[in-house]
Amino acid sequence: MAKAKKEVSVRKSGYDTGTASEFLVLSNLYRLGVNAFISLGNKKSIDLIVKAKNGSSISVDVKSVQGYSSIVVNNVRAAANHFIVVVVYKNKFADPTVLPDFYIIPSDEVAGLLKNYKGQLRLLKGSIVGYQDKWKPLQV
């Protein structure tokens, strides 16, 4: 009698999701020819730094969610040359053959997209659809 295949479950950890997302965004930036660096630490507001050819820099805050509908962005602040990259795994975080969706949003546009839900500031997927795969502002 054949043994049933045991289903592997993935521990849902925000830390794991966040770390995976930072490296995935960094990988995409390198693939686009962007000179970028990851900042280290667990309590940071800037996840990546993009160095432009003219010597200036852009900061990037990566936010990610394993599910689909919204993402908490309570600590996002508008700043010049600062972007939010939202990574949505579409409930397929554990499947590396399924690429997540990427939304690249200038931080000064985030406030106009926010919804307050039970005391948390959130970006709803429907409000950021126009930012999907808009990598161009980071290609400096």
Backbone as numpy.savetxt, mean C-alpha at the origin, in Angstrom:
# Nx Ny Nz CAx CAy CAz Cx Cy Cz
-6.24 -46.30 1.06 -7.08 -45.13 1.06 -6.19 -43.89 1.06
-6.43 -43.00 0.13 -5.63 -41.78 0.02 -5.94 -40.83 1.16
-4.89 -40.23 1.66 -5.05 -39.25 2.73 -5.56 -37.94 2.15
-6.50 -37.33 2.85 -7.02 -36.03 2.41 -5.94 -34.98 2.57
-5.86 -34.11 1.61 -4.88 -33.04 1.65 -5.29 -32.03 2.72
-4.36 -31.73 3.62 -4.65 -30.79 4.70 -4.54 -29.37 4.17
-5.58 -28.58 4.42 -5.60 -27.19 3.97 -4.70 -26.35 4.86
-3.86 -25.55 4.24 -2.95 -24.69 4.99 -3.63 -23.36 5.22
-3.66 -22.94 6.47 -4.24 -21.62 6.75 -3.12 -20.64 7.03
-3.33 -19.42 6.59 -2.34 -18.37 6.78 -2.80 -17.49 7.93
-1.89 -17.25 8.86 -2.19 -16.39 9.99 -2.40 -14.98 9.47
-3.54 -14.42 9.84 -3.83 -13.05 9.41 -3.17 -12.09 10.37
-2.12 -11.46 9.91 -1.38 -10.52 10.72 -1.22 -9.23 9.94
-1.62 -8.13 10.56 -1.45 -6.84 9.92 0.02 -6.53 9.68
0.88 -6.96 10.60 2.31 -6.72 10.44 2.84 -7.45 9.21
2.45 -8.73 9.05 2.89 -9.50 7.89 2.38 -8.87 6.59
1.12 -8.48 6.59 0.53 -7.87 5.40 1.26 -6.57 5.06
1.51 -5.75 6.07 2.20 -4.48 5.85 3.61 -4.66 5.33
4.35 -5.57 5.93 5.73 -5.82 5.50 5.76 -6.35 4.07
4.91 -7.32 3.77 4.85 -7.86 2.41 4.52 -6.76 1.41
3.62 -5.87 1.77 3.19 -4.80 0.87 4.30 -3.80 0.61
5.05 -3.45 1.65 6.16 -2.51 1.47 7.18 -3.06 0.47
7.53 -4.32 0.62 8.51 -4.92 -0.29 7.93 -5.09 -1.70
6.65 -5.37 -1.80 6.01 -5.51 -3.10 5.98 -4.17 -3.84
5.64 -3.10 -3.14 5.65 -1.77 -3.75 7.07 -1.39 -4.13
8.04 -1.66 -3.26 9.44 -1.38 -3.58 9.87 -2.13 -4.83
9.46 -3.39 -4.95 9.77 -4.18 -6.13 9.18 -3.55 -7.39
7.94 -3.11 -7.31 7.31 -2.46 -8.47 8.05 -1.19 -8.86
8.47 -0.42 -7.88 9.21 0.81 -8.18 10.53 0.50 -8.88
11.25 -0.51 -8.41 12.49 -0.91 -9.08 12.21 -1.37 -10.50
11.13 -2.10 -10.70 10.77 -2.56 -12.04 10.48 -1.39 -12.97
10.03 -0.26 -12.40 9.75 0.94 -13.18 10.99 1.83 -13.33
12.13 1.39 -12.82 13.37 2.15 -12.94 13.51 3.26 -11.91
12.76 3.16 -10.82 12.78 4.19 -9.78 13.82 3.83 -8.72
14.59 4.82 -8.29 15.57 4.65 -7.23 14.87 4.83 -5.89
14.57 3.74 -5.20 13.79 3.80 -3.96 14.45 2.99 -2.86
14.13 3.36 -1.62 14.69 2.71 -0.45 13.59 2.47 0.57
13.72 1.38 1.32 12.74 1.08 2.35 13.29 1.59 3.69
12.42 2.17 4.49 12.83 2.58 5.84 12.50 1.43 6.78
13.30 1.26 7.79 13.14 0.14 8.70 12.53 0.58 10.02
11.89 -0.33 10.68 11.28 -0.06 11.98 9.81 -0.40 11.96
9.24 -0.53 13.14 7.84 -0.91 13.26 6.93 0.30 13.47
7.46 1.37 14.03 6.66 2.56 14.31 7.17 3.71 13.45
6.77 3.70 12.20 7.25 4.71 11.26 6.08 5.24 10.45
6.20 6.47 9.99 5.13 7.03 9.18 5.52 7.06 7.70
6.79 6.88 7.42 7.25 6.82 6.03 7.85 5.44 5.81
7.31 4.76 4.80 7.76 3.40 4.53 8.85 3.34 3.46
8.73 4.20 2.44 9.68 4.20 1.33 10.10 5.63 1.01
11.33 5.75 0.52 11.84 7.04 0.03 12.23 6.84 -1.42
11.74 7.72 -2.27 12.10 7.72 -3.69 13.05 8.88 -3.92
14.22 8.59 -4.48 15.20 9.63 -4.80 15.09 9.97 -6.27
14.78 11.24 -6.54 14.65 11.71 -7.92 16.02 11.96 -8.52
16.06 11.99 -9.83 17.32 12.24 -10.54 17.90 13.61 -10.22
17.04 14.58 -9.87 17.50 15.94 -9.55 17.92 16.09 -8.09
17.89 14.98 -7.32 18.33 15.02 -5.93 17.21 15.20 -4.91
16.02 15.56 -5.37 14.90 15.71 -4.44 14.38 14.32 -4.06
13.49 14.28 -3.08 12.95 12.99 -2.67 11.44 13.05 -2.49
10.84 11.87 -2.58 9.41 11.68 -2.38 9.26 10.63 -1.29
8.37 10.87 -0.35 8.10 9.87 0.68 6.83 9.11 0.34
6.80 7.85 0.75 5.67 6.97 0.44 5.26 6.24 1.71
3.97 6.27 1.98 3.37 5.53 3.08 2.54 4.41 2.46
2.88 3.16 2.74 2.18 2.02 2.16 1.11 1.55 3.15
-0.11 1.44 2.68 -1.23 0.93 3.47 -1.76 -0.30 2.75
-2.11 -1.32 3.50 -2.57 -2.53 2.84 -3.72 -3.17 3.61
-4.48 -3.95 2.87 -5.62 -4.66 3.46 -5.78 -5.99 2.72
-6.04 -7.04 3.49 -6.22 -8.35 2.87 -7.57 -8.46 2.20
-8.58 -7.76 2.74 -9.93 -7.84 2.22 -10.17 -6.90 1.05
-11.37 -6.33 1.00 -11.77 -5.64 -0.21 -12.33 -4.23 -0.03
-13.06 -3.95 1.03 -13.92 -2.77 1.01 -13.27 -1.45 1.41
-12.49 -1.41 2.49 -11.92 -0.13 2.93 -10.63 -0.36 3.68
-9.91 0.76 3.88 -8.65 0.69 4.61 -8.56 1.86 5.57
-8.12 1.60 6.78 -7.98 2.63 7.82 -6.75 3.47 7.51
-6.92 4.79 7.56 -5.82 5.72 7.29 -5.82 6.84 8.33
-5.98 6.50 9.59 -6.05 7.50 10.65 -4.81 8.37 10.76
-3.64 7.85 10.44 -2.39 8.59 10.64 -1.86 9.26 9.38
-2.64 9.33 8.32 -2.17 9.95 7.08 -2.29 11.47 7.18
-1.21 12.15 6.87 -1.18 13.61 6.88 -0.73 14.10 5.50
-1.34 15.18 5.07 -0.96 15.77 3.79 0.40 16.44 3.90
1.23 16.23 2.91 2.55 16.86 2.87 3.01 16.91 1.42
3.83 17.90 1.14 4.39 18.02 -0.21 5.26 16.80 -0.51
5.19 16.32 -1.72 6.00 15.18 -2.17 5.82 13.94 -1.30
4.57 13.72 -0.87 4.26 12.54 -0.06 3.06 11.83 -0.68
3.18 10.52 -0.84 2.14 9.71 -1.47 1.74 8.55 -0.56
0.50 8.12 -0.75 -0.01 6.93 -0.09 -0.19 5.88 -1.19
0.36 4.71 -0.98 0.13 3.60 -1.90 -0.70 2.57 -1.13
-1.91 2.34 -1.63 -2.82 1.39 -1.01 -2.72 0.08 -1.80
-2.52 -1.01 -1.05 -2.41 -2.34 -1.65 -3.60 -3.16 -1.15
-4.43 -3.63 -2.10 -5.63 -4.39 -1.76 -5.46 -5.82 -2.29
-5.42 -6.79 -1.38 -5.15 -8.18 -1.74 -6.37 -8.97 -2.19
-7.55 -8.39 -2.16 -8.76 -9.03 -2.68 -9.02 -10.40 -2.06
-8.75 -10.52 -0.77 -8.93 -11.79 -0.05 -8.08 -12.92 -0.61
-6.96 -12.58 -1.24 -6.07 -13.59 -1.83 -4.63 -13.40 -1.36
-4.45 -12.88 -0.15 -3.10 -12.61 0.37 -2.22 -13.85 0.34
-2.76 -15.01 0.67 -1.98 -16.24 0.76 -1.67 -16.87 -0.60
-2.19 -16.30 -1.68 -1.98 -16.86 -3.01 -1.05 -15.96 -3.81
0.23 -16.29 -3.90 1.19 -15.42 -4.60 0.98 -15.36 -6.11
0.08 -16.18 -6.65 -0.19 -16.10 -8.09 -1.22 -15.02 -8.42
-1.86 -14.45 -7.39 -2.85 -13.40 -7.59 -2.25 -12.07 -7.14
-2.06 -11.17 -8.08 -1.50 -9.87 -7.74 -2.56 -8.97 -7.11
-2.17 -8.19 -6.12 -3.12 -7.25 -5.51 -3.34 -6.04 -6.42
-4.31 -5.23 -6.05 -4.53 -3.95 -6.74 -3.71 -2.87 -6.03
-3.20 -1.91 -6.80 -2.40 -0.81 -6.27 -3.08 0.51 -6.58
-3.13 1.39 -5.59 -3.71 2.72 -5.74 -2.68 3.72 -5.23
-2.24 4.63 -6.09 -1.21 5.60 -5.75 -1.87 6.97 -5.63
-1.91 7.51 -4.40 -2.69 8.71 -4.10 -1.78 9.79 -3.52
-1.75 10.98 -4.12 -1.02 12.09 -3.48 -1.64 12.36 -2.10
-0.80 12.56 -1.09 -1.32 12.70 0.27 -2.23 13.91 0.43
-2.01 14.94 -0.38 -2.86 16.14 -0.26 -4.26 15.93 -0.85
-4.50 14.79 -1.49 -5.82 14.47 -2.03 -6.59 13.49 -1.14
-5.92 12.92 -0.15 -6.54 11.91 0.70 -7.71 12.47 1.50
-7.56 13.66 2.06 -8.61 14.23 2.93 -9.96 14.30 2.22
-9.96 14.60 0.93 -11.20 14.68 0.18 -11.83 13.33 -0.13
-11.12 12.26 0.15 -11.60 10.90 -0.15 -12.04 10.14 1.10
-11.76 10.69 2.27 -11.99 9.98 3.54 -13.46 9.90 3.92
-13.78 8.81 4.60 -15.08 8.62 5.23 -14.82 8.26 6.69
-15.62 8.83 7.60 -15.50 8.51 9.01 -16.46 7.37 9.30
-15.92 6.24 9.72 -16.74 5.07 10.02 -16.42 4.60 11.44
-17.36 4.83 12.34 -17.21 4.44 13.74 -15.94 5.00 14.35
-15.64 6.26 14.06 -14.48 6.93 14.64 -13.16 6.67 13.94
-13.19 5.90 12.86 -11.97 5.63 12.10 -12.08 6.27 10.73
-10.98 6.92 10.32 -10.92 7.49 8.98 -10.55 6.38 8.00
-11.37 6.23 6.97 -11.19 5.13 6.02 -11.24 5.63 4.58
-10.50 4.94 3.74 -10.62 5.10 2.30 -11.45 3.92 1.80
-12.56 4.23 1.16 -13.38 3.17 0.58 -12.88 2.88 -0.83
-12.91 1.63 -1.20 -12.37 1.23 -2.49 -13.01 2.00 -3.64
-14.30 2.23 -3.57 -14.98 2.96 -4.64 -14.49 4.39 -4.81
-14.00 5.00 -3.74 -13.55 6.40 -3.82 -12.14 6.55 -4.36
-11.38 5.44 -4.44 -9.99 5.55 -4.90 -9.75 4.86 -6.24
-10.80 4.36 -6.86 -10.65 3.61 -8.10 -9.92 4.40 -9.19
-10.05 5.70 -9.21 -9.38 6.53 -10.20 -7.87 6.62 -10.03
-7.37 6.12 -8.90 -5.93 6.15 -8.62 -5.25 4.82 -8.89
-6.00 3.85 -9.38 -5.43 2.52 -9.58 -4.32 2.55 -10.62
-3.19 1.99 -10.23 -2.00 1.85 -11.08 -1.48 3.17 -11.63
-1.63 4.25 -10.91 -1.14 5.58 -11.32 0.28 5.80 -10.78
1.22 5.02 -11.28 2.60 5.03 -10.80 3.41 6.24 -11.30
2.94 6.91 -12.33 3.71 7.97 -12.99 4.28 9.04 -12.04
3.50 9.55 -11.06 4.06 10.59 -10.17 5.27 10.12 -9.36
5.44 8.81 -9.21 6.60 8.29 -8.47 7.78 8.00 -9.37
7.60 8.12 -10.66 8.67 7.86 -11.62 9.40 9.17 -11.92
10.19 9.61 -10.97 10.90 10.91 -11.09 12.36 10.71 -11.35
